[in-house]
Amino acid sequence: MLEVDQIGFRYGSKPVLRGVSATFEPGATVLLGRNGAGKTTLIRILAGAAAPSGGQVRLNGSAQGSHSRATRAVLRRIGWLPQTFGFPPRMATAEFVAYAAWLKEVPGRQLTRQVADALATTGLSDQARNPLQTLSGGQLRRAGLAAALVAEPEVLVLDEPTAGLDPEQRDAFHGLVRRIRSERVVVIATHLLEDVEALADRVVVIDRGSVQWTGTIDDLAGLSQQQGLSALREGFQIILDRTVS
Amino acid sequence: MIVSRRLAAGRIALFLGVAGITIIQGIASVASKSQRWSGHWANSSVVIGWAGVWGACIAAGATALILAAPRSRGYDDLLRASSRSQARIHLAGLVTVAAGSLAGYTVVTGYVAAATATSATHGGLDIIELLPTAASVPLAVGIGALFGRLAPPRIAPVAAAVAPYLIYMAVVYAEAYSGQIAYMDLLWTDQVDRTYLRLPAELLVSRAVLWMMLGVALLGLSLHASRLAYASAVVASLSAAVALLSVGTRIEVPAAYAAACSGEQPRVCVDRAHDHILPEYQREIVTSVQPVQGLELSTMVVVMDEHLAAPGADLPGSGPDARRVIVPIVKRNTSPAHEIDSATLTANVGFALFLAPCMARPTAADDVGLTTAAALYHWWLTSHGLPTDGTNFPGEPSLDSILIENEEAARTAGSFVRLVEEERQEWFSESTESVLTCTAVPAR
């Protein structure tokens, strides 16, 4: 179980997150919010790529600190797919995934197997030797997911995982995430209701740097009289309207 | 563990690149000043540090390049979210740069040692003198790491490459403006000539520790190893304090002044610091005096400087009454040099034989001895194919100007040139004493 407790974050004097608290349990939790709501910042803090100005992240009771041994032990158990990511030049797909495994301290004797498993899970085994810059947008997202999965993390955090993908690639990616979400805590930041409908077990609505609402996808739909995607859209809007008032 | 062949290939290329550029600039730096160290072990041990001025720039730039790469390529978040420490992530790259830099200095050291070993008569490479140069490697890597992590990625390599040179120049200017404190003694390389002096070992060791620990502190700061950074900074400041206690201290090497003389005629003497060029000095003197065979040189001892020319100087095999003629060893802007420039030496021989005696006594513009001396020196230079415009060595008068102003000297020079070889020899054999006392009258 991943917990965030009173997380705060500032860019200079501008507060981005204000006392965010939430609990993420096994299954997929979607962080839903408009652009600029603070989702990516929270995801980066969960992944260890940014340090909060206040509060704490705990994984099964172990807290992240700053550059400490304990923090690194927690980070070893978290996989992260950033919204966009770069890579060392001319690197092949398998090499990139192996590098990600090395960064997460996967033991050398297990590295080959885990890289092969991650590539197989994401359907990239046939692209293993191809340089990353030759991959399509969808393949590149899957390569990023393979890198996030390679250390077999207990927690997977995905930031706008379907942004920039065409509908077919998006469906394929949804299928992939559905397969892996049952085994671990998956936190997905998105502003796309299609992602919520396809992936979410639970929804956390964030706006203006604060958690505004938490519940299941059925709870969110239940806020509206509509059906399907329209119900989610209206439910989301109702929450945002409450925030304003 | 090699996770990527491309990363491994990149590191090999980085190693070869850093080592190669360090070698090229290092050898170019030391070779361009070979007259200051060739054949002399103490100076040879120091000049390797000259390669460290630009060598540090290369290592700092390369370090910044590899540490800024994740930010410029957009995968720095991947590294930040790693469970490995930042130091561990970047260790291979940092070690590659440091190893490349050290390999470069090792080759430069090999080049200098090989060049010196062929002619040196005593001594050996001084390991303590090499320590500050080695210490510049962690310093450069530390500077590069700081820029690579903090400066905008596009400018980080250039800014890091410039930084060591700016530190160097800042210390040079600090010394120039203070006028009293030898701040340059604190640098990882200095320009102090070790021909007759040496620096105290504690200064060399403490400044090596200072720069090494400063580099480690910068590395620690850059890679979030704060305890290492603080500990290194403390050691660096203690080393700076120790070094400051001995800056400006010079230890004389009395043995370097002892004379070493040849047994052949004309007798020549150099000091022990230059005895590695005694055979060549003798050979060049003999060759250059060929055109003045009539001149009686057997009572003369050619020495390289005023110290050996002093009446009290002990010249083995020569009596105290031997006439001592100073022919300095000049090459480029160095005197005394550790290499001989044949043309400059030849000009100096002519100057020593003909014009230098006139400097030892008061003369007037219409002095016959001076006029003859100028004419003889003009003849000497033209007969050796040397320029007469005062460019053979620093401080040489322009014969062209003298002959334009002094018509008598010009006439004398012309008539001396017109003499046949036998007449010239006869004139020299009759005029040895007057030539060497600046009282010769023109040949007619």
XYZ file of C-alpha atoms in Angstrom:
689
model
C 0.000 0.000 0.000
C 1.314 3.418 -1.016
C 0.394 6.407 1.119
C 0.976 10.099 0.696
C 0.523 12.212 3.756
C 0.175 16.013 3.665
C 2.394 16.364 0.608
C 3.253 19.937 -0.334
C 5.290 21.251 -3.253
C 6.265 24.698 -4.510
C 7.840 26.016 -7.694
C 9.581 29.027 -6.194
C 6.858 30.859 -4.293
C 4.021 29.259 -6.251
C 2.329 26.371 -4.413
C 1.641 23.429 -6.719
C 0.508 20.845 -4.165
C -1.119 21.756 -0.848
C -1.337 19.054 1.796
C -2.208 16.171 -0.513
C -3.101 12.981 1.320
C -4.215 9.765 -0.346
C -3.882 6.012 -0.104
C -3.211 3.833 -3.140
C -4.100 0.171 -2.835
C -3.482 -2.742 -5.236
C -5.317 -2.171 -8.485
C -5.455 0.949 -10.624
C -6.037 4.362 -9.114
C -6.459 7.189 -11.575
C -5.404 10.716 -10.631
C -7.887 12.770 -12.610
C -7.501 16.480 -13.061
C -7.305 19.291 -15.536
C -3.988 20.404 -17.025
C -1.960 22.151 -14.332
C -3.893 20.553 -11.466
C -0.701 19.086 -9.939
C -1.016 15.463 -11.153
C 2.408 15.246 -12.783
C 4.070 16.859 -9.763
C 2.460 14.303 -7.461
C 3.485 11.469 -9.805
C 7.082 12.757 -9.883
C 7.115 12.854 -6.072
C 5.774 9.290 -5.900
C 8.455 8.169 -8.356
C 11.227 9.897 -6.407
C 12.069 12.313 -9.211
C 11.028 15.319 -7.129
C 11.304 15.989 -3.413
C 8.230 17.370 -1.640
C 8.539 20.582 0.338
C 6.512 18.934 3.087
C 4.781 15.687 3.974
C 5.783 12.099 3.419
C 5.468 9.217 0.970
C 5.281 5.748 2.547
C 5.360 2.357 0.891
C 4.093 -0.389 3.205
C 5.139 1.799 6.128
C 8.655 2.642 4.833
C 9.083 6.364 4.290
C 11.020 8.172 1.560
C 13.535 10.712 2.837
C 16.022 12.662 0.818
C 18.840 10.734 -0.888
C 18.985 8.331 2.027
C 19.492 4.599 1.942
C 15.875 4.141 3.088
C 14.613 6.282 0.220
C 16.574 4.255 -2.267
C 15.153 1.054 -0.831
C 11.655 2.449 -1.438
C 12.516 3.688 -4.930
C 13.724 0.210 -5.859
C 10.113 -0.952 -5.483
C 8.545 1.782 -7.617
C 8.424 1.784 -11.421
C 7.696 4.988 -13.321
C 6.616 5.852 -16.844
C 7.054 9.616 -17.295
C 4.833 11.547 -19.669
C 7.803 12.083 -21.955
C 11.236 10.615 -21.586
C 14.552 10.782 -23.339
C 17.247 8.173 -23.604
C 20.959 7.921 -24.235
C 21.716 8.274 -27.948
C 21.721 5.222 -30.254
C 20.508 2.947 -27.476
C 18.627 -0.217 -28.463
C 15.302 -1.062 -26.821
C 16.697 -3.975 -24.803
C 19.698 -1.897 -23.745
C 17.403 0.880 -22.534
C 15.332 -1.570 -20.501
C 18.525 -3.163 -19.150
C 19.816 0.275 -18.202
C 16.552 0.967 -16.351
C 16.980 -2.389 -14.575
C 20.524 -1.454 -13.586
C 19.244 1.878 -12.233
C 16.823 -0.072 -10.042
C 19.604 -2.397 -8.843
C 18.293 -5.560 -10.462
C 20.986 -8.179 -9.679
C 23.201 -9.014 -12.659
C 22.244 -12.691 -12.709
C 18.546 -11.813 -13.039
C 18.957 -8.960 -15.453
C 18.735 -10.875 -18.737
C 15.602 -12.761 -17.687
C 13.833 -9.697 -16.314
C 14.619 -7.638 -19.402
C 13.265 -10.426 -21.605
C 10.132 -10.690 -19.422
C 9.516 -6.933 -19.514
C 9.909 -6.847 -23.291
C 7.610 -9.859 -23.660
C 4.984 -8.327 -21.355
C 4.948 -5.143 -23.410
C 5.086 -6.985 -26.744
C 8.441 -5.573 -27.726
C 10.529 -8.752 -27.938
C 10.842 -8.348 -31.692
C 12.069 -4.769 -31.236
C 14.752 -5.640 -28.690
C 17.709 -4.881 -30.927
C 16.210 -1.872 -32.685
C 17.352 1.592 -31.662
C 14.745 3.497 -29.676
C 14.609 6.345 -32.153
C 13.310 3.962 -34.807
C 10.242 2.987 -32.707
C 6.760 4.421 -33.278
C 5.070 6.554 -30.607
C 3.090 3.592 -29.272
C 6.145 1.335 -29.236
C 8.128 4.001 -27.441
C 5.437 4.243 -24.728
C 5.603 0.468 -24.373
C 9.403 0.625 -24.160
C 8.981 3.152 -21.340
C 6.508 0.815 -19.660
C 8.960 -2.074 -20.055
C 11.607 0.072 -18.362
C 9.149 0.816 -15.544
C 8.247 -2.866 -15.169
C 11.669 -4.458 -15.518
C 12.522 -4.327 -11.813
C 9.204 -6.045 -11.065
C 8.045 -3.127 -8.867
C 5.301 -3.273 -6.276
C 4.125 0.169 -7.401
C 3.795 1.425 -10.946
C 3.191 5.128 -11.573
C 2.183 6.176 -15.071
C 1.966 9.789 -16.159
C -0.447 10.443 -19.030
C 0.417 7.025 -20.476
C -1.805 7.348 -23.559
C -1.033 10.961 -24.447
C -0.160 11.249 -28.126
C -1.290 7.734 -29.026
C -3.823 7.014 -31.776
C -7.059 5.171 -30.775
C -5.700 1.771 -31.781
C -2.469 2.241 -29.843
C -4.495 3.586 -26.900
C -6.688 0.482 -26.821
C -3.627 -1.752 -26.957
C -2.020 0.187 -24.137
C -5.195 -0.023 -22.037
C -5.199 -3.790 -22.513
C -1.583 -3.962 -21.431
C -2.147 -1.924 -18.256
C -5.256 -3.981 -17.390
C -3.125 -7.122 -17.514
C -0.534 -5.818 -15.091
C -2.707 -3.811 -12.676
C -4.016 -6.816 -10.758
C -0.580 -7.689 -9.362
C 0.447 -4.322 -7.987
C -0.444 -0.768 -7.001
C -0.866 1.215 -10.225
C -1.238 5.005 -10.099
C -2.173 6.655 -13.374
C -2.265 10.417 -13.899
C -4.515 11.471 -16.741
C -6.908 14.135 -17.918
C -8.560 11.716 -20.372
C -11.853 10.219 -19.222
C -11.318 7.351 -21.705
C -8.364 6.268 -19.561
C -10.508 6.488 -16.426
C -13.246 4.394 -17.987
C -10.794 1.810 -19.328
C -8.446 1.476 -16.383
C -9.662 2.873 -13.084
C -10.639 0.844 -10.045
C -10.548 4.039 -7.977
C -10.431 7.727 -8.864
C -8.726 10.607 -7.078
C -9.733 14.001 -8.446
C -7.088 16.670 -8.029
C -7.619 20.338 -8.692
C -5.563 23.403 -7.754
C -3.038 21.249 -5.942
C -5.498 19.547 -3.592
C -7.406 16.286 -3.520
C -11.048 17.225 -4.176
C -12.702 13.851 -4.300
C -11.897 10.162 -3.840
C -14.044 7.185 -4.766
C -14.618 4.323 -7.133
C -15.410 4.774 -10.788
C -19.030 3.828 -10.014
C -19.157 6.553 -7.353
C -17.954 9.072 -9.907
C -20.514 7.962 -12.475
C -23.174 7.970 -9.793
C -22.792 11.706 -9.334
C -24.477 12.106 -12.730
C -27.795 11.009 -14.275
C -26.016 10.101 -17.509
C -24.511 6.787 -18.674
C -20.970 5.703 -19.705
C -18.346 8.294 -20.593
C -20.863 11.122 -20.363
C -21.586 10.166 -16.748
C -17.864 10.359 -15.897
C -17.562 13.722 -17.664
C -20.566 15.150 -15.825
C -19.458 13.660 -12.495
C -15.995 15.181 -12.942
C -17.561 18.548 -13.812
C -19.801 18.408 -10.749
C -16.724 17.877 -8.548
C -14.910 20.786 -10.192
C -17.939 23.021 -9.786
C -18.100 22.170 -6.082
C -14.413 23.116 -5.820
C -15.097 26.547 -7.302
C -18.090 27.173 -5.074
C 28.336 -4.941 -15.313
C 27.880 -3.927 -18.955
C 24.207 -3.264 -19.598
C 24.713 -1.597 -22.955
C 27.390 -2.158 -25.569
C 26.717 1.309 -26.890
C 27.280 2.838 -23.444
C 30.492 0.818 -23.126
C 31.619 1.909 -26.598
C 30.786 5.494 -25.678
C 32.931 5.231 -22.566
C 35.860 3.803 -24.517
C 35.522 6.670 -27.006
C 35.369 9.122 -24.107
C 38.506 7.628 -22.558
C 40.396 7.726 -25.845
C 39.156 11.242 -26.601
C 40.179 12.688 -23.232
C 43.513 10.846 -23.265
C 44.233 11.760 -26.895
C 43.496 15.464 -26.556
C 45.397 15.600 -23.257
C 48.399 13.965 -24.920
C 48.349 16.239 -27.966
C 47.985 19.486 -26.037
C 50.347 18.263 -23.326
C 53.169 17.349 -25.667
C 52.608 20.559 -27.639
C 52.740 22.588 -24.379
C 55.953 21.052 -23.092
C 57.673 20.710 -26.468
C 57.155 24.399 -27.212
C 59.247 25.183 -24.120
C 61.765 22.344 -24.372
C 64.650 24.781 -23.840
C 63.497 25.131 -20.225
C 63.695 21.453 -19.279
C 65.372 19.261 -21.863
C 68.053 17.123 -20.219
C 67.366 18.490 -16.720
C 65.367 16.129 -14.518
C 64.175 18.656 -11.925
C 62.671 20.926 -14.575
C 61.410 17.937 -16.560
C 59.446 16.814 -13.507
C 57.833 20.246 -13.284
C 56.944 20.817 -16.945
C 54.486 17.936 -16.926
C 52.371 20.271 -14.810
C 52.204 22.710 -17.714
C 50.163 20.106 -19.538
C 47.796 20.345 -16.555
C 46.693 23.891 -17.334
C 44.771 22.936 -20.470
C 44.554 19.287 -19.408
C 42.318 20.308 -16.506
C 40.115 22.232 -18.950
C 39.742 19.117 -21.113
C 38.845 16.865 -18.181
C 36.400 19.421 -16.727
C 34.689 19.922 -20.088
C 34.405 16.179 -20.721
C 32.987 15.574 -17.240
C 30.413 18.324 -17.667
C 29.487 16.893 -21.055
C 28.651 13.452 -19.669
C 26.934 14.741 -16.545
C 24.820 17.230 -18.478
C 23.870 14.609 -21.109
C 20.888 13.184 -19.157
C 19.398 16.672 -18.911
C 20.115 17.601 -22.513
C 18.739 14.228 -23.710
C 15.771 14.304 -21.335
C 16.430 11.192 -19.244
C 17.591 12.907 -16.067
C 14.286 12.062 -14.336
C 15.008 8.405 -15.015
C 18.292 8.758 -13.123
C 16.719 10.811 -10.338
C 14.128 8.096 -9.739
C 16.867 5.470 -9.602
C 17.412 3.515 -6.425
C 21.145 3.821 -6.960
C 22.934 6.844 -5.523
C 23.825 9.619 -7.952
C 27.483 8.925 -7.219
C 27.069 5.284 -8.205
C 25.151 6.181 -11.371
C 27.842 8.566 -12.609
C 30.849 6.681 -11.226
C 31.738 4.911 -14.479
C 31.661 8.147 -16.478
C 33.696 10.036 -13.897
C 36.263 7.250 -13.640
C 36.481 7.119 -17.437
C 37.310 10.828 -17.669
C 39.766 10.644 -14.758
C 41.450 7.572 -16.238
C 41.659 9.217 -19.671
C 43.174 12.337 -18.166
C 45.682 10.351 -16.081
C 46.571 8.201 -19.098
C 47.188 11.398 -21.050
C 49.488 12.776 -18.371
C 51.269 9.429 -18.161
C 52.070 9.556 -21.870
C 53.207 13.190 -21.569
C 55.382 12.127 -18.621
C 56.787 9.294 -20.740
C 57.569 11.703 -23.555
C 59.321 14.161 -21.233
C 61.183 11.386 -19.412
C 62.340 9.803 -22.675
C 63.474 13.164 -24.040
C 65.356 13.962 -20.837
C 66.877 10.541 -20.255
C 68.796 10.696 -23.537
C 70.943 13.599 -22.379
C 70.607 14.021 -18.593
C 73.778 13.351 -16.628
C 72.321 13.096 -13.145
C 69.060 12.933 -11.203
C 65.739 11.353 -12.027
C 62.024 12.042 -12.253
C 60.754 13.668 -9.036
C 57.522 11.945 -8.031
C 56.592 14.642 -5.500
C 56.689 17.254 -8.267
C 54.178 15.135 -10.198
C 51.643 15.025 -7.340
C 50.023 18.436 -7.967
C 49.456 17.517 -11.615
C 47.810 14.259 -10.592
C 45.726 16.228 -8.078
C 44.414 18.429 -10.876
C 42.513 15.405 -12.219
C 40.001 15.117 -9.331
C 39.816 18.911 -9.275
C 38.899 19.055 -12.960
C 36.408 16.212 -12.597
C 34.861 17.971 -9.587
C 34.525 21.258 -11.468
C 33.063 19.427 -14.456
C 30.587 17.568 -12.243
C 29.406 20.792 -10.631
C 28.823 22.485 -13.985
C 27.396 19.324 -15.507
C 24.786 19.098 -12.775
C 23.948 22.762 -12.265
C 24.703 24.803 -15.390
C 22.337 24.854 -18.365
C 23.193 21.658 -20.275
C 24.108 23.398 -23.533
C 26.689 25.673 -21.969
C 27.861 23.367 -19.167
C 30.780 21.728 -21.064
C 32.160 25.044 -22.295
C 31.690 26.788 -18.951
C 33.354 23.875 -17.146
C 36.240 23.814 -19.623
C 36.873 27.511 -19.083
C 36.617 27.345 -15.274
C 40.031 25.762 -14.477
C 41.752 28.289 -16.697
C 39.877 31.122 -14.993
C 40.985 29.789 -11.602
C 44.544 29.629 -12.913
C 44.423 33.174 -14.303
C 42.726 34.522 -11.167
C 45.612 33.219 -9.071
C 48.166 34.621 -11.542
C 46.508 38.052 -11.326
C 46.193 37.811 -7.549
C 49.947 37.308 -7.372
C 50.609 40.092 -9.856
C 48.450 42.575 -7.934
C 49.497 41.561 -4.437
C 53.131 41.840 -5.498
C 54.310 40.130 -2.323
C 52.628 36.761 -1.906
C 53.556 33.986 -4.308
C 49.960 32.802 -4.784
C 51.011 30.831 -7.847
C 52.802 28.468 -5.512
C 49.321 27.303 -4.508
C 48.335 26.265 -8.022
C 48.543 22.706 -9.306
C 51.259 23.889 -11.658
C 53.772 26.713 -11.426
C 56.351 28.419 -13.594
C 59.198 28.374 -11.081
C 62.413 27.303 -12.790
C 64.037 24.459 -10.850
C 67.475 24.848 -12.424
C 68.998 26.397 -9.316
C 66.044 26.249 -6.906
C 63.499 23.806 -5.636
C 60.218 24.163 -3.769
C 59.787 22.586 -0.320
C 58.224 19.125 -0.415
C 55.566 20.145 2.125
C 54.361 22.873 -0.241
C 54.112 20.440 -3.155
C 52.310 17.823 -1.086
C 49.944 20.262 0.650
C 48.908 21.960 -2.582
C 48.329 18.550 -4.161
C 46.075 17.584 -1.250
C 44.349 20.996 -1.437
C 43.275 20.620 -5.088
C 42.498 16.940 -4.834
C 40.261 17.450 -1.803
C 38.640 20.516 -3.339
C 37.813 18.363 -6.360
C 36.385 15.625 -4.145
C 34.346 18.245 -2.244
C 32.876 19.554 -5.505
C 32.108 15.993 -6.566
C 30.390 15.312 -3.262
C 28.399 18.518 -3.578
C 27.346 17.658 -7.122
C 26.351 14.088 -6.361
C 24.505 14.711 -3.085
C 27.259 13.083 -1.015
C 27.191 15.908 1.509
C 29.219 14.232 4.255
C 32.014 13.483 1.798
C 31.801 17.070 0.540
C 32.107 18.572 4.027
C 34.931 16.259 5.085
C 36.866 16.980 1.888
C 36.328 20.718 2.248
C 37.751 20.590 5.764
C 40.840 18.671 4.589
C 41.209 21.083 1.643
C 41.126 24.116 3.923
C 43.684 22.552 6.282
C 45.933 21.811 3.307
C 45.525 25.389 2.083
C 46.626 26.606 5.518
C 49.714 24.368 5.428
C 50.519 25.453 1.878
C 50.142 29.137 2.754
C 52.779 28.699 5.454
C 55.382 27.838 2.850
C 54.357 29.811 -0.260
C 57.250 31.808 -1.628
C 59.829 29.525 -0.029
C 62.663 28.581 -2.352
C 65.483 26.199 -1.503
C 68.710 26.838 -3.318
C 70.568 23.925 -4.918
C 74.233 24.883 -4.383
C 75.569 21.908 -6.348
C 73.873 23.260 -9.472
C 76.383 26.138 -9.629
C 79.526 23.960 -9.668
C 81.526 24.239 -12.883
C 81.877 21.435 -15.395
C 84.543 22.042 -18.035
C 85.692 20.385 -21.220
C 89.303 19.335 -21.665
C 89.588 20.469 -25.293
C 90.573 23.828 -26.793
C 89.078 26.331 -26.591
C 88.169 25.379 -23.061
C 84.480 25.780 -22.256
C 82.721 25.574 -18.908
C 79.085 25.322 -17.932
C 77.527 24.834 -14.523
C 76.454 21.399 -13.330
C 72.786 22.207 -14.009
C 73.704 22.513 -17.691
C 76.423 19.883 -17.962
C 74.153 17.782 -20.183
C 74.795 20.242 -23.018
C 78.532 20.663 -22.395
C 79.611 18.479 -25.371
C 77.235 20.279 -27.726
C 78.257 23.674 -26.317
C 81.918 22.798 -26.911
C 81.170 21.569 -30.425
C 79.187 24.666 -31.359
C 81.871 27.001 -30.009
C 84.589 25.182 -31.964
C 82.521 25.283 -35.144
C 81.628 28.940 -34.830
C 85.215 30.156 -34.244
C 86.491 28.488 -37.413
C 86.523 31.800 -39.370
C 88.810 33.437 -36.775
C 91.580 30.872 -36.827
C 94.204 33.527 -36.434
C 92.726 34.584 -33.109
C 94.700 33.099 -30.226
C 92.098 31.386 -28.053
C 94.273 29.058 -25.979
C 94.389 31.422 -23.000
C 90.659 31.862 -23.069
C 87.901 29.960 -21.245
C 84.390 30.253 -22.629
C 81.802 30.223 -19.826
C 78.032 30.319 -19.950
C 77.300 33.065 -17.415
C 78.656 35.768 -15.153
C 78.694 33.441 -12.159
C 81.326 31.255 -13.814
C 83.088 34.332 -15.186
C 83.592 35.739 -11.696
C 87.263 35.672 -10.616
C 86.430 33.511 -7.623
C 84.659 30.823 -9.606
C 86.537 27.551 -9.591
C 86.914 26.292 -13.156
C 88.532 22.828 -13.107
C 91.650 22.732 -15.286
C 91.890 26.523 -15.624
C 93.987 28.935 -13.663
C 92.523 32.022 -12.013
C 94.249 34.234 -14.580
C 92.569 32.618 -17.605
C 90.591 35.118 -19.680
C 86.906 34.280 -19.208
C 84.594 35.029 -22.101
C 80.901 34.810 -21.467
C 78.877 33.162 -24.231
C 75.378 32.753 -22.805
C 73.175 29.836 -23.797
C 70.042 31.439 -25.132
C 67.119 29.791 -26.818
C 63.897 31.613 -27.562
C 63.320 33.780 -24.483
C 65.202 31.553 -22.039
C 68.690 32.236 -20.700
C 70.409 30.129 -19.601
C 68.563 27.544 -21.676
C 68.808 23.775 -21.463
C 69.034 23.515 -25.232
C 71.340 25.206 -27.675
C 70.094 27.309 -30.536
C 72.987 27.101 -32.950
C 72.369 30.450 -34.687
C 71.828 32.334 -31.428
C 74.935 30.784 -29.898
C 77.006 31.718 -32.943
C 75.793 35.319 -32.714
C 76.600 35.303 -28.997
C 80.122 34.022 -29.676
C 80.718 36.930 -32.077
C 79.227 39.386 -29.623
C 81.359 37.968 -26.790
C 84.584 38.140 -28.826
C 84.136 41.533 -30.443
C 81.518 43.733 -28.781
C 81.357 42.510 -25.177
C 84.927 43.785 -24.393
C 83.727 47.287 -25.353
C 80.932 47.035 -22.780
C 83.549 46.486 -20.069
C 85.096 49.965 -20.500
C 83.775 53.441 -21.183
C 83.671 54.268 -24.897
C 82.762 57.268 -27.006
C 80.885 57.172 -30.297
C 84.077 57.867 -32.249
C 86.109 55.328 -30.283
C 88.283 53.466 -32.807
C 88.140 50.252 -30.795
C 84.344 50.342 -30.720
C 84.140 51.169 -34.414
C 86.381 48.224 -35.241
C 84.423 45.962 -32.898
C 81.143 46.891 -34.590
C 82.706 46.254 -37.994
C 84.080 42.887 -36.855
C 80.734 41.848 -35.406
C 78.998 42.869 -38.618
C 81.468 40.783 -40.598
C 80.964 37.882 -38.150
C 77.206 37.903 -38.550
C 77.231 38.215 -42.341
C 79.911 35.525 -42.734
C 77.689 33.154 -40.669
C 74.584 34.135 -42.633
C 72.929 35.740 -39.604
C 70.752 38.869 -39.605
C 72.347 42.174 -38.639
C 69.191 43.906 -37.486
C 69.548 43.022 -33.780
C 67.207 40.035 -33.774
C 69.636 37.215 -32.978
C 69.074 37.341 -29.238
C 67.341 39.627 -26.740
C 69.404 42.762 -26.079
C 71.496 42.530 -29.232
C 72.204 45.967 -30.797
C 71.172 46.516 -34.395
C 74.330 46.597 -36.517
C 72.309 48.017 -39.405
C 71.463 51.088 -37.335
C 75.035 51.441 -36.047
C 76.525 51.280 -39.530
C 74.037 53.834 -40.870
C 74.976 56.259 -38.097
C 78.716 55.484 -38.080
C 80.238 55.849 -41.553
C 83.683 54.909 -40.286
C 82.375 51.616 -38.937
C 80.647 50.936 -42.246
C 83.884 51.628 -44.147
C 85.858 49.399 -41.783
C 83.342 46.594 -42.161
C 83.520 46.882 -45.938
C 87.299 46.783 -46.026
C 87.362 43.819 -43.632
C 85.054 41.888 -45.897
C 87.329 42.582 -48.856
C 90.369 41.018 -47.150
C 91.405 37.620 -48.445
C 91.359 34.736 -45.962
C 95.122 34.768 -45.302
C 95.104 38.528 -44.668
C 92.272 38.162 -42.187
C 94.043 35.366 -40.308
C 97.199 37.414 -40.191
C 95.307 40.418 -38.874
C 93.617 38.329 -36.202
C 96.863 36.706 -35.103
C 98.406 40.159 -34.704
C 95.333 41.672 -33.039
C 94.148 39.040 -30.547
C 94.872 41.117 -27.479
C 93.496 44.347 -28.927
C 90.324 42.615 -30.160
C 89.681 41.119 -26.735
C 90.230 44.514 -25.077
C 88.251 46.574 -27.583
C 91.300 48.501 -28.752
C 91.822 47.009 -32.214
C 92.503 49.326 -35.123
C 90.922 48.644 -38.483
C 92.550 46.360 -41.013
C 93.564 48.283 -44.188
